[in-house]
PDB file of C-alpha atoms in Angstrom:
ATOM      1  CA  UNK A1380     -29.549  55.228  12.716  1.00 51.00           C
ATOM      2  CA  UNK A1381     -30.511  54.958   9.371  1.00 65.00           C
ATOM      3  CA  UNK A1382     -27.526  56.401   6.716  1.00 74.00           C
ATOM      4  CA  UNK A1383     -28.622  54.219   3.996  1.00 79.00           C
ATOM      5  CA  UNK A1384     -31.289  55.574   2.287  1.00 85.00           C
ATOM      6  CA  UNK A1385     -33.085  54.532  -0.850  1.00 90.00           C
ATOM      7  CA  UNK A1386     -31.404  56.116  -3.980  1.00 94.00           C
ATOM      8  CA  UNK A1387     -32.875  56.914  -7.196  1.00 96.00           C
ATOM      9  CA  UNK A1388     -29.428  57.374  -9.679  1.00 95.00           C
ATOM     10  CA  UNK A1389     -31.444  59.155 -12.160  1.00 96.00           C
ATOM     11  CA  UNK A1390     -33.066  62.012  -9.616  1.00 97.00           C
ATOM     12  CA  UNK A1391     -30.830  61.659  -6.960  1.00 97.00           C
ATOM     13  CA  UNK A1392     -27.582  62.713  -6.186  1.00 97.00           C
ATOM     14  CA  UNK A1393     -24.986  62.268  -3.586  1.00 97.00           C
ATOM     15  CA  UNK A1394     -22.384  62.915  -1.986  1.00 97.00           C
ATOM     16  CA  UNK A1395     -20.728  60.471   0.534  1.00 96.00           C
ATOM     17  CA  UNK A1396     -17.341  61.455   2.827  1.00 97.00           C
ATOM     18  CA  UNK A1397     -15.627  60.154   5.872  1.00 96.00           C
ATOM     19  CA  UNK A1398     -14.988  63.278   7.720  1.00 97.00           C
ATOM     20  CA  UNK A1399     -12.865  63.814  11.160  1.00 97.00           C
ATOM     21  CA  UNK A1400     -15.625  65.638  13.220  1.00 97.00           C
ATOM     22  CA  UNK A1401     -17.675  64.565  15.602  1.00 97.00           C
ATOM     23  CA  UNK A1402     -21.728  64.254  14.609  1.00 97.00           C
ATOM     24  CA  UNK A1403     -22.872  66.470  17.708  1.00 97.00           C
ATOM     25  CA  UNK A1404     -20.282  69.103  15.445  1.00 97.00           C
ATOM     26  CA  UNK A1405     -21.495  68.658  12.344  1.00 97.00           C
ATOM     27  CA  UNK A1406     -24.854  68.891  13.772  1.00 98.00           C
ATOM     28  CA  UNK A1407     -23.944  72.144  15.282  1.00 97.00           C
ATOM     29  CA  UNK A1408     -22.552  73.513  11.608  1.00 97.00           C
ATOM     30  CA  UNK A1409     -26.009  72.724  10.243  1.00 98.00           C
ATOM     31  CA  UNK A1410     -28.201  74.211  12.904  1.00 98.00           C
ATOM     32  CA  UNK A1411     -26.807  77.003  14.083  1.00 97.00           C
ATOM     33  CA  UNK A1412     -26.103  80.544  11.695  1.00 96.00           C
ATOM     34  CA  UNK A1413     -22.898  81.463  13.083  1.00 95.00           C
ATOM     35  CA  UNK A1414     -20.994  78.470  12.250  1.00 95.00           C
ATOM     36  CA  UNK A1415     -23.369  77.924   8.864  1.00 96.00           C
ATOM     37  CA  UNK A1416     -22.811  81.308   7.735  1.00 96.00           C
ATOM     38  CA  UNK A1417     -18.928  80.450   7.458  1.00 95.00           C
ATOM     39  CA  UNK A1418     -18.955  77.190   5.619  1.00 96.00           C
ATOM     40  CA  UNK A1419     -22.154  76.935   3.891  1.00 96.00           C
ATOM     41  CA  UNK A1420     -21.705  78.395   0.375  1.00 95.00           C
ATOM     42  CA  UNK A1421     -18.301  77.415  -1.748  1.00 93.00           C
ATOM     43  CA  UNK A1422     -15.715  80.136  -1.705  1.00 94.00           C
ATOM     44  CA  UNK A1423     -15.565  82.918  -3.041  1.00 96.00           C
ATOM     45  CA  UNK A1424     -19.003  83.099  -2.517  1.00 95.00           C
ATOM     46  CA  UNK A1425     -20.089  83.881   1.213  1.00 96.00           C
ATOM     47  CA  UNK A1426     -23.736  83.630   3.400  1.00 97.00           C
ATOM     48  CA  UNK A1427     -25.442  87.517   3.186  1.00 97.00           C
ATOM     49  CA  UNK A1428     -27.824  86.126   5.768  1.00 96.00           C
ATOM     50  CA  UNK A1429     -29.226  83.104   7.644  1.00 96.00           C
ATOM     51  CA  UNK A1430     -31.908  81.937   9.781  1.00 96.00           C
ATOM     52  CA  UNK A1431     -32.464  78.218  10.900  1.00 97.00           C
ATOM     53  CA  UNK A1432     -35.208  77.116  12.949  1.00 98.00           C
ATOM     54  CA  UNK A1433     -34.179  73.592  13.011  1.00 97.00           C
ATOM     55  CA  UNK A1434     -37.955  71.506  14.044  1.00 98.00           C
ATOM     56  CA  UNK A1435     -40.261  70.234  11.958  1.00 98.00           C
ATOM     57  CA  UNK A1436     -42.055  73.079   9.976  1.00 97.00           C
ATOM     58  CA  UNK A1437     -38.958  75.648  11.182  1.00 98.00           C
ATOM     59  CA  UNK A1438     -37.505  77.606   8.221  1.00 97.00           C
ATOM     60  CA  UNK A1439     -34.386  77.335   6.271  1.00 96.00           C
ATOM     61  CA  UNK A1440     -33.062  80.410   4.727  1.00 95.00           C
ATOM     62  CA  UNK A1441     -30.292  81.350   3.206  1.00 95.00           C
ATOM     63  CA  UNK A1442     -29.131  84.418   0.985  1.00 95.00           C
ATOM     64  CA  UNK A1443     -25.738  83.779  -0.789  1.00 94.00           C
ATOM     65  CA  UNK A1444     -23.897  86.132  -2.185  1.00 96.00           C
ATOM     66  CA  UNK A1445     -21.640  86.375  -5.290  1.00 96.00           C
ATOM     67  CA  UNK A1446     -18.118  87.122  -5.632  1.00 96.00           C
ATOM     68  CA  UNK A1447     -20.048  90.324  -8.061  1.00 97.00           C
ATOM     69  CA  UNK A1448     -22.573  90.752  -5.552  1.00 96.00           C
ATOM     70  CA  UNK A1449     -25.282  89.164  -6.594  1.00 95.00           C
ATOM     71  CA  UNK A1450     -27.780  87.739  -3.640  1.00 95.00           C
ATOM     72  CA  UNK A1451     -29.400  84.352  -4.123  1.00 92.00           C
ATOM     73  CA  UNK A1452     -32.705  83.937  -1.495  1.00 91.00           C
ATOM     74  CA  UNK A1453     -33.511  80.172  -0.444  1.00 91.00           C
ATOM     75  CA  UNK A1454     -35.990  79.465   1.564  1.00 92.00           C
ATOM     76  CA  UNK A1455     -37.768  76.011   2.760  1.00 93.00           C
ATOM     77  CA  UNK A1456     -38.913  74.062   5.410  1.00 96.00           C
ATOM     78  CA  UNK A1457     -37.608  71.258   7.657  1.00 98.00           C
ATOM     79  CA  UNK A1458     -38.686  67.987   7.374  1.00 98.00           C
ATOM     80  CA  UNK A1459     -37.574  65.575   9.942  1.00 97.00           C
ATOM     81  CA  UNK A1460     -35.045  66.598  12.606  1.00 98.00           C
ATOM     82  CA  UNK A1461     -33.228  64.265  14.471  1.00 96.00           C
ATOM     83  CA  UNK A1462     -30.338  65.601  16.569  1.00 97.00           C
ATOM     84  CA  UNK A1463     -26.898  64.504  15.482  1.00 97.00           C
ATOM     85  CA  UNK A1464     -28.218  62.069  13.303  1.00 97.00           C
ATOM     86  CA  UNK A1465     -30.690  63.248  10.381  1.00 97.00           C
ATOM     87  CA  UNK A1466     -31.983  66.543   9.112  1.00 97.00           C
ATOM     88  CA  UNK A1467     -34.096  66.380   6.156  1.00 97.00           C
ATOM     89  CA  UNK A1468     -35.492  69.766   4.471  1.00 97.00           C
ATOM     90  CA  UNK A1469     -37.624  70.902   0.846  1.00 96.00           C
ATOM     91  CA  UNK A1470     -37.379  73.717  -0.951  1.00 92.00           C
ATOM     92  CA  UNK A1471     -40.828  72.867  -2.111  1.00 93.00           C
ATOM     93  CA  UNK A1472     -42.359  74.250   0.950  1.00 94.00           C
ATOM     94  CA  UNK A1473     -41.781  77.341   3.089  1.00 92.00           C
ATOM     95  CA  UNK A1474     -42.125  77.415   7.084  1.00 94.00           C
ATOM     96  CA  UNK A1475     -45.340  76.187   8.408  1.00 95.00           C
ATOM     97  CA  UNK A1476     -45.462  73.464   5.402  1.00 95.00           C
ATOM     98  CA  UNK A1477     -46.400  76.016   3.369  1.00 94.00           C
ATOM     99  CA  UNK A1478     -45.996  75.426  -0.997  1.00 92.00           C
ATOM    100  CA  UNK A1479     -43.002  77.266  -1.819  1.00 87.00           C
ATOM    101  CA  UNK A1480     -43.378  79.701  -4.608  1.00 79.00           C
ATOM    102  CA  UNK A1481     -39.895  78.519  -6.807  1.00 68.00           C
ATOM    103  CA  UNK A1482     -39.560  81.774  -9.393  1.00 56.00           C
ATOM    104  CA  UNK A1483     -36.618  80.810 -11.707  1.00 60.00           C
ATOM    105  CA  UNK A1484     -35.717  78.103  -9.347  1.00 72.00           C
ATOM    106  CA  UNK A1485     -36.288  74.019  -8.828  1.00 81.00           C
ATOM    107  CA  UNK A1486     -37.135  72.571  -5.946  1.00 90.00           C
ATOM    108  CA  UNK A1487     -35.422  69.256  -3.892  1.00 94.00           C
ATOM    109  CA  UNK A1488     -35.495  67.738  -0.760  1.00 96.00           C
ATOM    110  CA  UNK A1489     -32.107  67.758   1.035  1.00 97.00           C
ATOM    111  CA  UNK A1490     -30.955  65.376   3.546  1.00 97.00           C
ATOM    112  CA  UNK A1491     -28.502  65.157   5.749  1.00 98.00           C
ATOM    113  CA  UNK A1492     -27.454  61.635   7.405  1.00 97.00           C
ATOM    114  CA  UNK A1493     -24.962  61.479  10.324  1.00 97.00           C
ATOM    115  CA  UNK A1494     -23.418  58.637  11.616  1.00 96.00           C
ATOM    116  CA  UNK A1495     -20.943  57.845  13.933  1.00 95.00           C
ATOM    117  CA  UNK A1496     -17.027  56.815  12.504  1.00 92.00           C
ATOM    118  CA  UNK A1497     -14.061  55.424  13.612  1.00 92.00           C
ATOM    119  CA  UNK A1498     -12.232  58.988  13.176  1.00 90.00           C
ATOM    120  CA  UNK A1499     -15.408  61.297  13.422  1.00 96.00           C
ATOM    121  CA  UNK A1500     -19.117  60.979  11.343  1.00 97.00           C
ATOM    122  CA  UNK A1501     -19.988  59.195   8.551  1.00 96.00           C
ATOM    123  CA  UNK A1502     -21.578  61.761   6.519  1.00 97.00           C
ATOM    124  CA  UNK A1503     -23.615  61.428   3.793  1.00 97.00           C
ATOM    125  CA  UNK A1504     -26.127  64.747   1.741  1.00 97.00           C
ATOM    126  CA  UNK A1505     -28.659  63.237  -0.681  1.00 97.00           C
ATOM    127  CA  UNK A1506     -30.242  66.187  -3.143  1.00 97.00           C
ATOM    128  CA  UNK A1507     -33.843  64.535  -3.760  1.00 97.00           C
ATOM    129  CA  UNK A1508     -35.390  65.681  -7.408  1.00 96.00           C
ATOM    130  CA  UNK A1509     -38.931  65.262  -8.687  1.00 94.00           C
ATOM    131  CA  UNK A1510     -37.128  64.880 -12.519  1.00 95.00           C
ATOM    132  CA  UNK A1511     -34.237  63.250 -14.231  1.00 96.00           C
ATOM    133  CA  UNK A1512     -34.191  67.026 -15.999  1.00 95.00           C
ATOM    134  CA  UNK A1513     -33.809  68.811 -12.654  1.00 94.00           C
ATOM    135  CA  UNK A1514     -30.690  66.441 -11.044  1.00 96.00           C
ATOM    136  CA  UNK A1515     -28.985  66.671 -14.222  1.00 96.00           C
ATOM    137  CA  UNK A1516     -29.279  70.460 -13.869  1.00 95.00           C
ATOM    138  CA  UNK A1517     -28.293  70.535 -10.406  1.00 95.00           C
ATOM    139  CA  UNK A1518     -25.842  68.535 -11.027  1.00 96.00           C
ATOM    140  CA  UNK A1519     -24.371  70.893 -13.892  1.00 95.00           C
ATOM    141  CA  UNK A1520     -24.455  73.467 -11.712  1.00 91.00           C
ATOM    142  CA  UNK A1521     -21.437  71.860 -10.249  1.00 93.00           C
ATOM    143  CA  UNK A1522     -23.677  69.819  -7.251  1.00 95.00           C
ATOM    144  CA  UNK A1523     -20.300  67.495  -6.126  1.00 96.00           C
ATOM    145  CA  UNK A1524     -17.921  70.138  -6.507  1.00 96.00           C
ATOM    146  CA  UNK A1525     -20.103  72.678  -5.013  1.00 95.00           C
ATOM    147  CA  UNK A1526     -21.109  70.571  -1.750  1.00 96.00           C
ATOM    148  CA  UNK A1527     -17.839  68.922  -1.488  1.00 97.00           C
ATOM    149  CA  UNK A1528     -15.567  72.171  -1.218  1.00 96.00           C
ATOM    150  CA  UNK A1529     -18.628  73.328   1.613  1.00 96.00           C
ATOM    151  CA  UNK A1530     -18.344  70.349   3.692  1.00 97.00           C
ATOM    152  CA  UNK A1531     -14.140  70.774   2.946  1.00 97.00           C
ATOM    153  CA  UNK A1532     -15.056  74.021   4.537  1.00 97.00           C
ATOM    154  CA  UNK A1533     -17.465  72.784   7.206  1.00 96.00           C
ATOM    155  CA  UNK A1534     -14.644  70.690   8.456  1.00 97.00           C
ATOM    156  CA  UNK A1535     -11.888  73.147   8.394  1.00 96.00           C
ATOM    157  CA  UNK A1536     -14.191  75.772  10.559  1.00 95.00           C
ATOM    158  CA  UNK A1537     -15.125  72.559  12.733  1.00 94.00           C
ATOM    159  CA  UNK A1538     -11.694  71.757  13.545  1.00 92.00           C
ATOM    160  CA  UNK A1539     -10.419  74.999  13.896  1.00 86.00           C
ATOM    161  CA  UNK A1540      -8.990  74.871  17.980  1.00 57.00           C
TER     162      UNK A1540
END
């Protein structure tokens, strides 16, 4: 299990949390739309659509949409897939390993490292940029606040009985 991963502090950032589910549920949140769809995107926004094809080459979309309405496409491609443990995806490419067109957007590699914990998974999402210019943008786009209130949310939704 490997949750330690190389990190660049310049183009990388990360976010690292102790979190009282279970990996095989956290997996689930990830790789399936219907739980995805409710935690995913940082409230008040909310997931228009979703579609995860969670293999090697499977797609990763998501359209977010705005408390005003506006819809925000992303679309990529999974890396590496390991159940409950690591799932690894690029914005740089679409399904198939096919280059991504980014319009108006950057591109990063996302990860997602799962390990069991005491009290539920060691979790830890590493945003992968090709720039110091990019993560710092990212970044001021509110990256820790942004994927810490989803994963708050992944957890409530998780633990919901």
């Amino acid at each position: 299990m490997r949750i330690d991963e190389p990190i660049d502090p310049e183009c990388d950032l990360v976010l690292d949390r102790d979190i009282p589910v279970p990996p095989a549920l956290v997996w689930q949140a990830w790789t399936r739309p219907e739980p995805l769809r409710e935690w995913f995107t940082p409230r008040p926004w909310t997931v228009a659509e979703c579609d995860v094809e969670p293999w090697p080459g499977g797609r990763f979309h998501t359209v977010m949409r705005s408390p005003e309405g506006q819809l925000v496409p992303n679309t990529g491609c999974f890396l590496e897939v390991i159940p409950d443990e690591r799932l690894v995806w690029t914005s740089a490419l679409g399904p198939g390993f096919r280059p991504a067109e980014t319009v108006g957007a950057f591109t990063f590699t996302g990860m997602i490292l799962l390990a069991p914990h005491e009290r539920g998974t060691r979790y830890r999402a590493i945003a992968r940029h090709g720039d110091v210019e990019t993560a710092r943008r990212h970044e001021a786009m509110g990256f820790q606040a942004g994927w810490g209130m989803a994963l708050d949310q992944l957890v409530a939704h998780m633990t919901r009985g």
